[in-house]
Amino acid sequence: MIPVNEPLIGEAESANVQECLRTGWISSAGRFIDEFEHAWAAYCGVEHGVAVSNGSAALELAVWALELEPGDEIIMPTFTIVSCALAAVYNGAVPVLVDCDPETWCMDVARIEERVTPRTRAIMPVHLYGHPVDMDPLREIADRHRLAVIEDAAEAHGATYRGARCGSLGDVSCFSFYANKIVTTGEGGMVLTDDAALAERLRSGRNLCFRDDRRFWHTEAGHNFRLTNVQAAIGLGQVERIDELVARKRRMGARYTELLGGLPLQLPVEREWAENVYWMYGVVLAEGTGLDAVSFAERLAERGVQTRPFFIGMHEQPVFRDRGLFAGERHPVAERLARQGLYLPSGLALTDDQQDAVAEAVREVLGR
Ligand SMILES: *Cc1c(COP(=O)(O)O)cnc(C)c1O
């Protein structure tokens, strides 16, 4: 079976982890935490990095830091991971959804403004599968309505929007370093911001809001979202190779696009203002193939190709419907993507031969 994803761990990561074990710095203090935070923030072109235990925690902490009132609203795409909506819900806020752009699959920026209300406090754009959201018009709406921008860049390490790195485009931005992400620490995440006071608040919130002036005295409710030095040690090694990792992804994307041309499949795009990093190479079945994503995945699996389905919109999720959220909402583009889309093996360890075999299997299933 050709796996959908495999991380690529190098020598530096291994040596760094050995150092942690040898010196005993295996918990959430140690040099690798600081170095990883600085290296990743610098790569993204942002002042401050606050490492956390995973990407979902990064989002939750970023929303927490905004000090919202219960019932405040955050506008986000329906087509994303559950972590985005949960970050709002766990902080007493209400996720408000918009449908996707049919080509980039990211949130349709033209539909944001119609969802702004007097309770709106933030917009949470998510760069999906490696392609950036169209951030300039989004920023213009945010500025006009005085909304914070919480950027979810967990699928877009190294991607650029009009030359600027994803992760530098929000007031606060969030990354995941889960095993299938372009930079991984096994489990891990980071929040980035240029705002020094906000960074301080994020550091406090990540560490249970311990106070410097009096130990075990708490005036605010925080979280334990700490990353370990061992995880940061892996991350630092990865960041040192980021240009190579991104180049591999972009080459893989270009190769798939070439190999899969002329089939009844919608392939990822790259807008002229974007550099797509093809975190996952998604394909969407066209009308008239007689297949949906489930049967397509089954047939590919029979041919030794592992795939993963696309996201299912938040407005379709029982966990939120049961809470009275999104009643009666329809988001037709997201619904179509959820039923017709999947992603092909896209890992950093994927070889050209494996990629050729995937393309061959896809052609066979689609009868071309
Ligand atoms: C992976 C991911 C997350 C969550 O990251 P975890 O580290 O798995 O908690 C958040 N947002 C997006 C868009 C993701 O792809």
Short mmCIF file of C-alpha atoms and ligand atoms in Angstrom, two decimals:
data_model
loop_
_atom_site.label_atom_id
_atom_site.label_comp_id
_atom_site.label_asym_id
_atom_site.label_seq_id
_atom_site.Cartn_x
_atom_site.Cartn_y
_atom_site.Cartn_z
CA MET A 1 0.00 0.00 0.00
CA ILE A 2 1.33 3.45 -0.86
CA PRO A 3 0.71 5.42 2.34
CA VAL A 4 -1.12 8.72 2.24
CA ASN A 5 1.60 10.29 4.35
CA GLU A 6 4.97 9.53 5.90
CA PRO A 7 7.17 12.07 7.67
CA LEU A 8 10.76 12.65 6.62
CA ILE A 9 12.98 12.78 9.72
CA GLY A 10 16.62 13.77 9.27
CA GLU A 11 19.93 13.40 11.08
CA ALA A 12 19.72 16.76 12.84
CA GLU A 13 16.42 15.83 14.46
CA SER A 14 17.94 12.60 15.70
CA ALA A 15 21.05 14.30 17.10
CA ASN A 16 18.94 16.98 18.83
CA VAL A 17 16.72 14.38 20.49
CA GLN A 18 19.80 12.46 21.64
CA GLU A 19 21.04 15.64 23.29
CA CYS A 20 17.76 16.01 25.20
CA LEU A 21 17.99 12.44 26.47
CA ARG A 22 21.66 12.72 27.35
CA THR A 23 21.27 15.99 29.26
CA GLY A 24 17.90 15.20 30.84
CA TRP A 25 16.13 18.26 29.34
CA ILE A 26 13.06 16.30 28.29
CA SER A 27 10.26 18.47 29.65
CA SER A 28 8.98 21.91 28.74
CA ALA A 29 12.14 23.90 29.53
CA GLY A 30 15.37 23.75 27.54
CA ARG A 31 17.23 25.41 24.73
CA PHE A 32 15.33 23.79 21.89
CA ILE A 33 12.03 25.41 22.87
CA ASP A 34 13.46 28.94 22.53
CA GLU A 35 15.47 28.10 19.44
CA PHE A 36 12.53 26.45 17.72
CA GLU A 37 10.23 29.37 18.55
CA HIS A 38 12.77 31.88 17.24
CA ALA A 39 13.61 29.88 14.13
CA TRP A 40 10.01 29.30 13.11
CA ALA A 41 8.89 32.88 13.84
CA ALA A 42 11.89 34.23 11.88
CA TYR A 43 11.18 31.94 8.94
CA CYS A 44 7.59 33.20 8.84
CA GLY A 45 8.68 36.83 9.23
CA VAL A 46 6.97 37.33 12.59
CA GLU A 47 8.41 38.70 15.86
CA HIS A 48 7.21 36.23 18.48
CA GLY A 49 6.55 32.49 18.54
CA VAL A 50 4.85 30.64 21.39
CA ALA A 51 5.17 26.87 21.08
CA VAL A 52 2.24 24.79 22.27
CA SER A 53 1.28 21.13 22.50
CA ASN A 54 -0.65 20.91 19.21
CA GLY A 55 -2.39 22.95 16.52
CA SER A 56 -5.83 22.68 18.10
CA ALA A 57 -4.37 24.12 21.31
CA ALA A 58 -2.76 26.92 19.27
CA LEU A 59 -6.19 27.91 17.92
CA GLU A 60 -7.85 27.61 21.30
CA LEU A 61 -5.13 29.72 22.94
CA ALA A 62 -5.26 32.35 20.19
CA VAL A 63 -9.02 32.76 20.68
CA TRP A 64 -8.59 32.70 24.48
CA ALA A 65 -6.08 35.56 24.24
CA LEU A 66 -8.66 37.79 22.55
CA GLU A 67 -10.72 37.89 25.80
CA LEU A 68 -14.07 37.55 24.06
CA GLU A 69 -17.46 37.90 25.72
CA PRO A 70 -19.88 34.95 25.67
CA GLY A 71 -21.82 35.02 22.40
CA ASP A 72 -19.17 36.95 20.46
CA GLU A 73 -18.84 35.64 16.94
CA ILE A 74 -15.93 34.38 14.85
CA ILE A 75 -16.36 34.03 11.09
CA MET A 76 -14.63 30.96 9.64
CA PRO A 77 -14.94 28.50 6.75
CA THR A 78 -17.39 25.63 7.16
CA PHE A 79 -14.93 23.43 5.24
CA THR A 80 -12.11 22.94 7.74
CA ILE A 81 -11.00 20.77 10.65
CA VAL A 82 -13.21 20.65 13.73
CA SER A 83 -10.48 22.39 15.78
CA CYS A 84 -11.44 25.80 14.35
CA ALA A 85 -15.06 25.68 15.48
CA LEU A 86 -14.11 24.05 18.80
CA ALA A 87 -11.64 26.87 19.51
CA ALA A 88 -14.58 29.27 19.36
CA VAL A 89 -17.00 27.05 21.28
CA TYR A 90 -14.56 26.27 24.14
CA ASN A 91 -14.08 30.02 24.60
CA GLY A 92 -17.82 30.73 24.76
CA ALA A 93 -17.84 32.24 21.27
CA VAL A 94 -20.06 31.33 18.32
CA PRO A 95 -18.57 30.05 15.06
CA VAL A 96 -20.21 31.68 12.04
CA LEU A 97 -19.65 29.86 8.76
CA VAL A 98 -19.01 30.74 5.15
CA ASP A 99 -18.87 28.47 2.13
CA CYS A 100 -15.78 27.74 0.00
CA ASP A 101 -14.33 29.20 -3.14
CA PRO A 102 -15.00 26.36 -5.63
CA GLU A 103 -11.45 26.45 -7.01
CA THR A 104 -9.07 27.17 -4.13
CA TRP A 105 -11.41 25.35 -1.68
CA CYS A 106 -10.51 28.04 0.89
CA MET A 107 -13.18 30.25 2.46
CA ASP A 108 -15.00 32.39 -0.11
CA VAL A 109 -13.85 35.85 0.92
CA ALA A 110 -16.68 37.49 -1.04
CA ARG A 111 -19.16 35.91 1.39
CA ILE A 112 -17.57 37.13 4.63
CA GLU A 113 -19.13 40.55 4.89
CA GLU A 114 -22.72 39.30 4.70
CA ARG A 115 -22.04 37.38 7.91
CA VAL A 116 -20.69 40.30 9.93
CA THR A 117 -22.97 41.33 12.83
CA PRO A 118 -22.55 43.66 15.83
CA ARG A 119 -21.25 40.62 17.75
CA THR A 120 -18.51 39.70 15.27
CA ARG A 121 -15.03 39.97 16.81
CA ALA A 122 -12.74 37.98 14.55
CA ILE A 123 -12.25 36.22 11.23
CA MET A 124 -10.40 32.90 11.11
CA PRO A 125 -9.10 32.21 7.58
CA VAL A 126 -7.73 28.69 6.99
CA HIS A 127 -5.23 28.08 4.17
CA LEU A 128 -6.54 24.75 2.92
CA TYR A 129 -4.40 21.86 1.73
CA GLY A 130 -1.51 24.29 1.16
CA HIS A 131 -3.22 27.08 -0.81
CA PRO A 132 -3.49 30.54 0.77
CA VAL A 133 -6.73 32.38 1.38
CA ASP A 134 -7.14 35.64 -0.57
CA MET A 135 -6.01 37.77 2.38
CA ASP A 136 -6.05 41.37 1.07
CA PRO A 137 -9.84 41.69 0.71
CA LEU A 138 -10.26 39.73 3.96
CA ARG A 139 -7.96 42.16 5.78
CA GLU A 140 -9.86 45.09 4.32
CA ILE A 141 -13.15 43.73 5.77
CA ALA A 142 -11.47 43.02 9.11
CA ASP A 143 -10.05 46.55 9.32
CA ARG A 144 -13.32 48.20 8.35
CA HIS A 145 -15.23 46.31 11.06
CA ARG A 146 -12.33 46.27 13.58
CA LEU A 147 -12.10 42.50 13.68
CA ALA A 148 -9.07 40.45 14.70
CA VAL A 149 -7.64 38.06 12.13
CA ILE A 150 -6.70 34.64 13.53
CA GLU A 151 -4.84 32.89 10.74
CA ASP A 152 -4.88 29.10 10.69
CA ALA A 153 -1.74 28.20 8.73
CA ALA A 154 -1.58 24.59 9.93
CA GLU A 155 -1.68 23.29 6.34
CA ALA A 156 0.48 25.97 4.76
CA HIS A 157 4.02 25.90 6.17
CA GLY A 158 6.13 27.85 3.67
CA ALA A 159 3.24 28.92 1.41
CA THR A 160 3.20 32.56 0.34
CA TYR A 161 0.52 35.17 -0.39
CA ARG A 162 1.73 38.03 -2.60
CA GLY A 163 5.25 37.19 -1.48
CA ALA A 164 4.48 37.15 2.27
CA ARG A 165 4.64 33.91 4.22
CA CYS A 166 1.47 32.33 5.47
CA GLY A 167 1.65 32.72 9.22
CA SER A 168 2.58 36.40 8.92
CA LEU A 169 -0.80 37.55 7.60
CA GLY A 170 -2.97 37.55 10.75
CA ASP A 171 -2.89 39.52 14.00
CA VAL A 172 -2.15 36.13 15.41
CA SER A 173 -1.45 32.95 13.47
CA CYS A 174 -1.52 29.28 14.34
CA PHE A 175 0.48 26.28 13.18
CA SER A 176 0.27 22.56 13.81
CA PHE A 177 3.33 20.30 13.76
CA TYR A 178 1.38 17.04 13.78
CA ALA A 179 3.06 14.06 12.08
CA ASN A 180 1.40 14.69 8.72
CA LYS A 181 2.21 18.40 8.54
CA ILE A 182 5.05 19.82 6.42
CA VAL A 183 7.06 20.57 9.56
CA THR A 184 6.47 18.05 12.31
CA THR A 185 7.37 17.55 15.95
CA GLY A 186 5.18 14.44 16.26
CA GLU A 187 2.58 16.46 18.12
CA GLY A 188 3.02 20.19 18.45
CA GLY A 189 1.91 23.66 17.48
CA MET A 190 2.81 27.33 17.63
CA VAL A 191 1.10 30.70 17.84
CA LEU A 192 2.86 33.64 16.14
CA THR A 193 2.29 37.34 16.62
CA ASP A 194 4.10 40.67 16.17
CA ASP A 195 2.38 42.04 19.28
CA ALA A 196 4.71 41.72 22.30
CA ALA A 197 1.92 42.12 24.86
CA LEU A 198 -0.18 39.48 23.12
CA ALA A 199 2.82 37.12 23.03
CA GLU A 200 3.24 37.57 26.80
CA ARG A 201 -0.43 36.77 27.29
CA LEU A 202 -0.13 33.67 25.12
CA ARG A 203 2.90 32.50 27.16
CA SER A 204 0.96 32.92 30.37
CA GLY A 205 -2.13 31.19 29.00
CA ARG A 206 -0.06 28.26 27.77
CA ASN A 207 1.32 27.73 31.28
CA LEU A 208 -1.76 27.82 33.54
CA CYS A 209 -1.43 31.59 34.09
CA PHE A 210 1.18 31.20 36.81
CA ARG A 211 2.18 34.65 38.01
CA ASP A 212 5.77 35.88 38.36
CA ASP A 213 5.06 37.89 41.50
CA ARG A 214 3.56 35.11 43.63
CA ARG A 215 3.98 31.40 43.01
CA PHE A 216 0.73 29.37 42.88
CA TRP A 217 -1.38 32.51 42.93
CA HIS A 218 -3.77 32.72 39.96
CA THR A 219 -5.88 35.62 38.78
CA GLU A 220 -6.88 34.06 35.48
CA ALA A 221 -7.80 30.64 34.13
CA GLY A 222 -5.18 29.28 31.76
CA HIS A 223 -4.26 25.98 30.14
CA ASN A 224 -1.43 23.51 30.16
CA PHE A 225 -0.59 23.68 26.47
CA ARG A 226 3.21 23.32 26.87
CA LEU A 227 5.42 21.69 24.24
CA THR A 228 8.38 19.56 25.37
CA ASN A 229 12.03 20.26 24.63
CA VAL A 230 12.19 16.84 22.93
CA GLN A 231 9.46 17.84 20.48
CA ALA A 232 11.08 21.23 19.89
CA ALA A 233 14.38 19.42 19.25
CA ILE A 234 12.71 17.58 16.36
CA GLY A 235 11.10 20.80 15.16
CA LEU A 236 14.38 22.72 15.08
CA GLY A 237 15.95 20.06 12.89
CA GLN A 238 12.94 20.26 10.58
CA VAL A 239 13.03 24.05 10.31
CA GLU A 240 16.68 23.92 9.26
CA ARG A 241 15.53 21.88 6.25
CA ILE A 242 12.34 23.81 5.51
CA ASP A 243 13.40 25.01 2.06
CA GLU A 244 14.04 21.43 0.98
CA LEU A 245 10.73 20.23 2.48
CA VAL A 246 8.73 22.94 0.70
CA ALA A 247 10.58 22.35 -2.58
CA ARG A 248 9.72 18.63 -2.38
CA LYS A 249 6.05 19.42 -1.82
CA ARG A 250 5.91 21.89 -4.70
CA ARG A 251 7.62 19.44 -7.02
CA MET A 252 5.21 16.69 -5.96
CA GLY A 253 2.26 19.00 -6.66
CA ALA A 254 3.52 19.98 -10.11
CA ARG A 255 4.18 16.33 -10.97
CA TYR A 256 0.71 15.19 -9.97
CA THR A 257 -0.85 18.03 -11.94
CA GLU A 258 1.07 16.86 -15.01
CA LEU A 259 0.34 13.16 -14.49
CA LEU A 260 -3.39 13.62 -13.86
CA GLY A 261 -4.21 16.03 -16.68
CA GLY A 262 -7.20 15.28 -18.93
CA LEU A 263 -9.13 13.19 -16.40
CA PRO A 264 -12.61 14.03 -15.07
CA LEU A 265 -11.03 15.39 -11.91
CA GLN A 266 -10.76 18.88 -10.54
CA LEU A 267 -7.13 19.41 -9.48
CA PRO A 268 -5.62 21.94 -7.07
CA VAL A 269 -5.02 25.43 -8.44
CA GLU A 270 -2.35 28.02 -7.79
CA ARG A 271 -3.68 31.57 -8.01
CA GLU A 272 -1.29 34.13 -9.50
CA TRP A 273 -0.95 35.74 -6.06
CA ALA A 274 -0.17 32.46 -4.31
CA GLU A 275 2.49 29.85 -3.84
CA ASN A 276 0.75 26.57 -3.07
CA VAL A 277 2.76 24.08 -0.98
CA TYR A 278 0.40 21.17 -1.75
CA TRP A 279 0.30 19.98 1.85
CA MET A 280 -2.12 17.34 0.59
CA TYR A 281 -2.83 16.86 -3.09
CA GLY A 282 -6.62 16.92 -3.28
CA VAL A 283 -8.74 15.86 -6.24
CA VAL A 284 -12.48 16.33 -6.73
CA LEU A 285 -14.47 13.98 -8.95
CA ALA A 286 -16.32 15.73 -11.75
CA GLU A 287 -20.02 15.16 -12.39
CA GLY A 288 -20.81 12.10 -14.46
CA THR A 289 -18.04 9.72 -13.35
CA GLY A 290 -20.65 7.62 -11.52
CA LEU A 291 -18.35 7.60 -8.49
CA ASP A 292 -18.32 9.43 -5.21
CA ALA A 293 -15.28 9.88 -2.98
CA VAL A 294 -16.09 6.74 -0.95
CA SER A 295 -16.30 4.38 -3.93
CA PHE A 296 -13.31 6.10 -5.57
CA ALA A 297 -11.26 5.55 -2.39
CA GLU A 298 -12.31 1.88 -2.24
CA ARG A 299 -11.20 1.27 -5.81
CA LEU A 300 -7.89 3.01 -5.25
CA ALA A 301 -7.33 0.98 -2.08
CA GLU A 302 -7.89 -2.21 -4.08
CA ARG A 303 -5.01 -1.01 -6.27
CA GLY A 304 -2.74 -0.35 -3.30
CA VAL A 305 -3.27 3.40 -3.00
CA GLN A 306 -4.21 4.85 0.36
CA THR A 307 -6.28 8.05 0.36
CA ARG A 308 -8.08 10.27 2.85
CA PRO A 309 -11.49 11.87 2.44
CA PHE A 310 -11.90 15.65 2.38
CA PHE A 311 -13.29 17.53 5.36
CA ILE A 312 -17.03 17.46 6.10
CA GLY A 313 -18.48 20.95 6.63
CA MET A 314 -19.00 22.11 10.21
CA HIS A 315 -22.66 22.87 9.42
CA GLU A 316 -23.22 19.13 8.81
CA GLN A 317 -21.64 17.98 12.09
CA PRO A 318 -23.93 16.41 14.71
CA VAL A 319 -21.69 17.72 17.51
CA PHE A 320 -22.64 21.30 16.61
CA ARG A 321 -26.19 20.65 15.35
CA ASP A 322 -26.91 19.04 18.73
CA ARG A 323 -25.86 22.31 20.37
CA GLY A 324 -28.34 24.23 18.25
CA LEU A 325 -25.68 25.67 15.94
CA PHE A 326 -26.01 26.11 12.15
CA ALA A 327 -29.69 25.04 12.03
CA GLY A 328 -30.91 24.86 8.44
CA GLU A 329 -27.62 26.13 6.97
CA ARG A 330 -26.58 24.96 3.54
CA HIS A 331 -23.16 25.49 2.00
CA PRO A 332 -23.38 23.78 -1.37
CA VAL A 333 -19.74 24.06 -2.42
CA ALA A 334 -18.48 22.54 0.83
CA GLU A 335 -21.13 19.81 0.60
CA ARG A 336 -20.01 18.88 -2.90
CA LEU A 337 -16.32 18.86 -1.93
CA ALA A 338 -17.06 16.67 1.09
CA ARG A 339 -18.78 14.08 -1.10
CA GLN A 340 -16.61 14.20 -4.21
CA GLY A 341 -13.15 15.06 -2.84
CA LEU A 342 -10.25 13.08 -1.42
CA TYR A 343 -6.54 13.44 -1.25
CA LEU A 344 -3.88 11.22 -2.75
CA PRO A 345 -0.60 10.06 -1.17
CA SER A 346 1.27 13.32 -0.57
CA GLY A 347 3.89 12.59 2.05
CA LEU A 348 7.39 13.99 1.98
CA ALA A 349 8.76 10.46 1.65
CA LEU A 350 6.73 9.72 -1.51
CA THR A 351 8.99 8.62 -4.39
CA ASP A 352 8.53 9.39 -8.09
CA ASP A 353 7.83 5.71 -8.75
CA GLN A 354 5.13 5.66 -6.11
CA GLN A 355 3.63 8.80 -7.57
CA ASP A 356 3.60 7.27 -11.05
CA ALA A 357 1.85 4.20 -9.62
CA VAL A 358 -0.77 6.39 -7.93
CA ALA A 359 -1.47 8.23 -11.19
CA GLU A 360 -1.72 4.90 -13.04
CA ALA A 361 -4.22 3.58 -10.49
CA VAL A 362 -6.30 6.77 -10.78
CA ARG A 363 -6.36 6.44 -14.58
CA GLU A 364 -7.43 2.79 -14.32
CA VAL A 365 -10.28 3.54 -11.93
CA LEU A 366 -11.53 6.37 -14.12
CA GLY A 367 -11.24 4.15 -17.19
CA ARG A 368 -8.70 6.28 -19.09
C1 LIG B 1 -3.95 19.79 11.54
C2 LIG B 1 -4.79 21.03 11.62
C3 LIG B 1 -5.12 21.63 12.85
C4 LIG B 1 -4.94 20.97 14.18
O1 LIG B 1 -3.71 20.57 14.49
P1 LIG B 1 -3.45 19.39 15.56
O2 LIG B 1 -2.00 19.57 15.81
O3 LIG B 1 -3.78 18.11 14.89
O4 LIG B 1 -4.29 19.67 16.75
C5 LIG B 1 -5.77 22.85 12.84
N1 LIG B 1 -6.14 23.43 11.68
C6 LIG B 1 -5.90 22.84 10.49
C7 LIG B 1 -6.36 23.55 9.27
C8 LIG B 1 -5.24 21.61 10.43
O5 LIG B 1 -5.04 21.03 9.25
#
